[in-house]
Amino acid sequence: MITPRRTRLVRVADLQTFRHIIAALARSAQGTVVVVPTRGAARLLTRTVDADIVTREELYDRLRARLENPPRQLSPLERDVMAQASARAAAAGVRDLSFQLRPGLVAEMLRFYDQLRRQSQQVKRFEELVAEALGSDDVDKAAQRMRVQTRFLADAFRDYERRVRESDGCDEHTLRERLMAEASPNPVRHVLVTIPDWIVDSAGLYQSDFDLLTRIPGLESLDIVSTERVLASGFHERLHTWWPGLEDVSAQDVRVAGLKPCTTYDPEETRRSGSAVDSGSEVVQGFSPARPVLVTQPGAPPDEPWWTLRDREEELVAIARQLKADRRRGESVPLERTAIVYKHPLPYLYAAVEIFGRAGIAYRMSDALPLAAEPTAAALDLVLDAVASRFSRSTIISLLRSPHFVFRSGGPDAAGADSEGGAEITRESVSAFDRALSKARYLGELERLEALAADWEDEASRPALNAALAVARALAPITATHPASQQIGCLHAFWLTHIRPIADDDPFVSRERRARSAIVDMLPSLAAVHAAHGDPDWTIDDLSIAVRRWLEDQTFVPDGDAPRGVHLLDDQAARYGDFDDVAIVGVVDQDWPERPRRNIFYPPALLKALGWPSEKDRRAAADARFLDLLTSARRRTLVSTFTLDEDAIVSRSLQLDEIPRARLSTASREPFEDARVFADEALSLEPLVFDPFEGPARSWAELRTQRSPGDAPDFHGSVHDVAAQAWSVSAIETYLDCPFKFFAQHVLKLEEEPEDEEIMDPRRQGQFVHKVFEEFFAAWQQAGHRAVTPQNLDAAREMFTSVVDRALERLPAAEAGLERTRLLGSPAAAGLGDAVLRMEAERPIAVVERLLEQRLNGNFTFVTAEGQRTIALRGKADRLDLLEDGTFRLIDYKLGWPPQRGRALQLPIYSICAEQKLAGRHGRNWQLSEAAYLAFKGPKRVVPLFATPADRGKVLAEAQQRLAQAVDAIERGEFPPTPDDVWRCETCSFASVCRKDYVGDV
Ligand code: SF4
């Protein structure tokens, strides 16, 4: 039997009256349950309404708890796993399914099922409606695919319903059926619905919810409160369709027996007392809302009553300046009377921490933050990444370096098991291990790591090696395919073993513990439900997707908010907050109005047949809510949009064109951009002010003002005490490329970040090619040959080929193929070896001795414009050929392009050093006759240092001058970051440690 009840629709003009009447109606009946869209909205309403304030899900939970024997509510995780098992079972029975089953797709299926049931559709009716809409056309392939898909979905939904029935729990749909059939011994008697339907608000009620509230036993009164604008957008018509005979009353007509005066707020009184107070003077019938003023940007055209700022950060900066300007002008209201309203909380919540923190403005958040953005969740990602990459160098090093875990040096015991013992590994050990792996060209796989460990000699990195072996062995089972529950169990065990204990006095202890406990609760639950529902075989990809999906669904409400700060809240919650000033931010096309979630199964025309709303209905509802929001404040409303989202240009929302319909008067703000608002401005604008700082921050601020000026040479690459030493010529060449790069590499001795390459990096390639030529010429001389001549060129080629083949045996197969082509050539192009041999064979003067990898260390004399001087140098010439006529030829191998003649240093300086070093060899002096690069890139293989003998003197003189100037600058300690070409910075390994002063000049 249905309990007789009073059901009313209470129509209100605006949001101020909306809040007022909710408070009045909630007070009028003991035990009223008030339904709101979100927890954020509930938290706001709790400030003025003493009632049980619940979201839609919580309403079901309250009703369930009042049943005589309440059934257990299935968790979202259980439902998801049941749906996955049902989808697998249904897919096995349907042929020609046009898509693959993935966890994300099954989640969409479950969402679609919920939507159907909430719109009071049964699975059978869904099938019938789709069949009717598709007609009987058997030729259309798309229609055929839809039929197969519909059969699959219906089978999966039926299987899911069977699993729910057979479980010991209930989902929302089976609960609804039971709530309507079974009277509670302690029923909810009064419900006040403050949300519209789901077409107006994504958190709104559905047809089946309204149906439940009409029929549930024990309910005596049901009030639905809505603004006129929302009702006019189509909600009124829908309500009357579902509920013929629904009583309509306006706010003025509401008479509430025993109504006490409502809590209201008087801005003038608040300004006088400095805090919000209850004047307690109004009742429902006498309430008259205030009319806010729309604040426009200084200088904005009259037809643009909104603010346009560069990005989201600038929007918050403008609001912070506004708040400070109000305070200076004596126009401020308490901070908690101001709200910043957005459509989506991120990234506003993160930006607010930074911007309001710098401005010293207290704030409070109503929204939950995503758990996935917490550092702890990122730690779990490190574990999954290490397994997915099969323990590649970068992922295992990142895991070992993570502060969230503890890894010990105990390593494996004699039986190969992991030892619990040993000290915690150090960062130094991990860094040494990183370099050792890079040197060994380790690209992943446990077997390769174990093979390397068998011959490991580096003691500094051994603790990290042991830890890495233990990690890889513990996680290795996950790299194979195993039942889901086993995979999750292995991950869970690893997490529990290695997670670092967190101290009670850690500043992040509460957030960290909350995130950890969410993970520790999730993993065993996920394993248990999978074990109970088919336990499918999972790869590491399946495991990663499942864990990450679950993490992405979790949120938490940050604590520690200032109770009297500016409110940051979304537009759903904002309807429930009584504020003087409201700033609506981020009104861009992609967010306002909110895009409906796209249905991936059916096109809009088919969905219409299933009861889905049209885009026109949604748009009308969104505009109505936007207009409601514009008049929600009591004093001022500000609306802003922005033009840049990260690096992408975005368009303003077309809803901004609706603003005139709110009929608000406008007032332009005076500019306040030059006001000092942020802590950094206190220290960067003259005169400096220390008032915003106290304690250590103030001491530091005062200390910083006594520092040497920012344009002092010390801040621009000048250092003292660079010890004089013999620099290598290649290092001095680096100085000419960029002085700071030289400083980082040769003075600070910073090591470049290692990179994993499938093939050799250029440095290793260079070493390999040099080695091959060295081995060839040594073998050639040992065989009794001297010069390579046209007569013995073929023999030289043959010997070179066999030397190359022997050297290639040291390389992996893929790499060996590349190097063979480079050195020996292909049918399309000659190799490097041929270029080297032909060069010599074409020269008429015979070689008497060949000096390979010749060291040129010591003091050498150079002639500069300032006179003769001696410079200590180190160097190694690739090849010196002493010729019969008392001259020598100097060869430098270049794997890349040859350097520009005007910048080259090595070849000309080695020429001069070699002349001095060779003096007296074989009882004579030797003079440079030829110097050339054998370049492996560029149009010519042989590139002479000087084009004609006449150039020789000029080229050598210029090189000596460059060398002397560079050495003098190094000794003066001049290392500015000024590359000879800014493109050099693109590939520079020291970009992260250099302050690129040149940037302003480019
Ligand atoms: S990033 Fe550019 S300026 Fe900085 S050290 Fe490297 S080359 Fe020089």
mmCIF file with all atom_site columns, N, CA and C and ligand atoms in Angstrom, residues 738 740-741 977-979 984-985 988 990-991 994 996 998, ligand 1:
data_model
loop_
_atom_site.group_PDB
_atom_site.id
_atom_site.type_symbol
_atom_site.label_atom_id
_atom_site.label_alt_id
_atom_site.label_comp_id
_atom_site.label_asym_id
_atom_site.label_entity_id
_atom_site.label_seq_id
_atom_site.pdbx_PDB_ins_code
_atom_site.Cartn_x
_atom_site.Cartn_y
_atom_site.Cartn_z
_atom_site.occupancy
_atom_site.B_iso_or_equiv
_atom_site.pdbx_formal_charge
_atom_site.auth_seq_id
_atom_site.auth_comp_id
_atom_site.auth_asym_id
_atom_site.auth_atom_id
_atom_site.pdbx_PDB_model_num
ATOM   1  N  N   . CYS A 1 738 ? 80.949 26.847 -25.955 1.00 0.00 ? 738 CYS A N   1
ATOM   2  C  CA  . CYS A 1 738 ? 80.185 27.541 -24.902 1.00 0.00 ? 738 CYS A CA  1
ATOM   3  C  C   . CYS A 1 738 ? 81.025 27.504 -23.629 1.00 0.00 ? 738 CYS A C   1
ATOM   4  N  N   . PHE A 1 740 ? 80.342 28.103 -20.545 1.00 0.00 ? 740 PHE A N   1
ATOM   5  C  CA  . PHE A 1 740 ? 79.739 27.471 -19.362 1.00 0.00 ? 740 PHE A CA  1
ATOM   6  C  C   . PHE A 1 740 ? 79.744 25.949 -19.497 1.00 0.00 ? 740 PHE A C   1
ATOM   7  N  N   . LYS A 1 741 ? 79.585 25.487 -20.706 1.00 0.00 ? 741 LYS A N   1
ATOM   8  C  CA  . LYS A 1 741 ? 79.621 24.043 -20.924 1.00 0.00 ? 741 LYS A CA  1
ATOM   9  C  C   . LYS A 1 741 ? 81.001 23.499 -20.532 1.00 0.00 ? 741 LYS A C   1
ATOM   10 N  N   . PRO A 1 977 ? 77.421 31.574 -19.808 1.00 0.00 ? 977 PRO A N   1
ATOM   11 C  CA  . PRO A 1 977 ? 76.693 30.650 -20.685 1.00 0.00 ? 977 PRO A CA  1
ATOM   12 C  C   . PRO A 1 977 ? 76.350 31.344 -22.000 1.00 0.00 ? 977 PRO A C   1
ATOM   13 N  N   . THR A 1 978 ? 77.319 31.424 -22.879 1.00 0.00 ? 978 THR A N   1
ATOM   14 C  CA  . THR A 1 978 ? 77.112 32.106 -24.167 1.00 0.00 ? 978 THR A CA  1
ATOM   15 C  C   . THR A 1 978 ? 77.570 31.188 -25.300 1.00 0.00 ? 978 THR A C   1
ATOM   16 N  N   . PRO A 1 979 ? 76.694 30.318 -25.774 1.00 0.00 ? 979 PRO A N   1
ATOM   17 C  CA  . PRO A 1 979 ? 77.090 29.390 -26.845 1.00 0.00 ? 979 PRO A CA  1
ATOM   18 C  C   . PRO A 1 979 ? 77.344 30.143 -28.152 1.00 0.00 ? 979 PRO A C   1
ATOM   19 N  N   . ARG A 1 984 ? 72.909 24.976 -30.047 1.00 0.00 ? 984 ARG A N   1
ATOM   20 C  CA  . ARG A 1 984 ? 73.720 24.039 -29.274 1.00 0.00 ? 984 ARG A CA  1
ATOM   21 C  C   . ARG A 1 984 ? 72.999 23.648 -27.976 1.00 0.00 ? 984 ARG A C   1
ATOM   22 N  N   . CYS A 1 985 ? 72.224 24.569 -27.431 1.00 0.00 ? 985 CYS A N   1
ATOM   23 C  CA  . CYS A 1 985 ? 71.536 24.315 -26.154 1.00 0.00 ? 985 CYS A CA  1
ATOM   24 C  C   . CYS A 1 985 ? 70.494 23.202 -26.282 1.00 0.00 ? 985 CYS A C   1
ATOM   25 N  N   . CYS A 1 988 ? 72.322 20.122 -25.366 1.00 0.00 ? 988 CYS A N   1
ATOM   26 C  CA  . CYS A 1 988 ? 73.352 20.230 -24.319 1.00 0.00 ? 988 CYS A CA  1
ATOM   27 C  C   . CYS A 1 988 ? 72.915 19.480 -23.059 1.00 0.00 ? 988 CYS A C   1
ATOM   28 N  N   . PHE A 1 990 ? 73.955 20.009 -20.156 1.00 0.00 ? 990 PHE A N   1
ATOM   29 C  CA  . PHE A 1 990 ? 74.033 20.846 -18.947 1.00 0.00 ? 990 PHE A CA  1
ATOM   30 C  C   . PHE A 1 990 ? 72.966 21.938 -18.937 1.00 0.00 ? 990 PHE A C   1
ATOM   31 N  N   . ALA A 1 991 ? 71.993 21.780 -19.808 1.00 0.00 ? 991 ALA A N   1
ATOM   32 C  CA  . ALA A 1 991 ? 70.952 22.813 -19.907 1.00 0.00 ? 991 ALA A CA  1
ATOM   33 C  C   . ALA A 1 991 ? 70.243 23.011 -18.571 1.00 0.00 ? 991 ALA A C   1
ATOM   34 N  N   . CYS A 1 994 ? 72.373 25.384 -16.178 1.00 0.00 ? 994 CYS A N   1
ATOM   35 C  CA  . CYS A 1 994 ? 72.945 26.647 -16.630 1.00 0.00 ? 994 CYS A CA  1
ATOM   36 C  C   . CYS A 1 994 ? 71.878 27.726 -16.686 1.00 0.00 ? 994 CYS A C   1
ATOM   37 N  N   . LYS A 1 996 ? 70.746 30.616 -18.559 1.00 0.00 ? 996 LYS A N   1
ATOM   38 C  CA  . LYS A 1 996 ? 71.103 31.052 -19.910 1.00 0.00 ? 996 LYS A CA  1
ATOM   39 C  C   . LYS A 1 996 ? 70.951 32.564 -20.048 1.00 0.00 ? 996 LYS A C   1
ATOM   40 N  N   . TYR A 1 998 ? 72.165 34.428 -22.154 1.00 0.00 ? 998 TYR A N   1
ATOM   41 C  CA  . TYR A 1 998 ? 72.106 34.914 -23.541 1.00 0.00 ? 998 TYR A CA  1
ATOM   42 C  C   . TYR A 1 998 ? 70.679 35.056 -24.005 1.00 0.00 ? 998 TYR A C   1
HETATM 43 S  S1  . SF4 B 2 .   ? 72.626 24.966 -22.352 1.00 0.00 ? 1   SF4 B S1  1
HETATM 44 FE FE1 . SF4 B 2 .   ? 73.522 26.329 -23.866 1.00 0.00 ? 1   SF4 B FE1 1
HETATM 45 S  S2  . SF4 B 2 .   ? 74.306 28.039 -22.658 1.00 0.00 ? 1   SF4 B S2  1
HETATM 46 FE FE2 . SF4 B 2 .   ? 73.945 26.369 -21.226 1.00 0.00 ? 1   SF4 B FE2 1
HETATM 47 S  S3  . SF4 B 2 .   ? 75.866 25.281 -21.069 1.00 0.00 ? 1   SF4 B S3  1
HETATM 48 FE FE3 . SF4 B 2 .   ? 74.728 24.277 -22.665 1.00 0.00 ? 1   SF4 B FE3 1
HETATM 49 S  S4  . SF4 B 2 .   ? 75.345 25.262 -24.564 1.00 0.00 ? 1   SF4 B S4  1
HETATM 50 FE FE4 . SF4 B 2 .   ? 75.973 26.590 -22.893 1.00 0.00 ? 1   SF4 B FE4 1
#
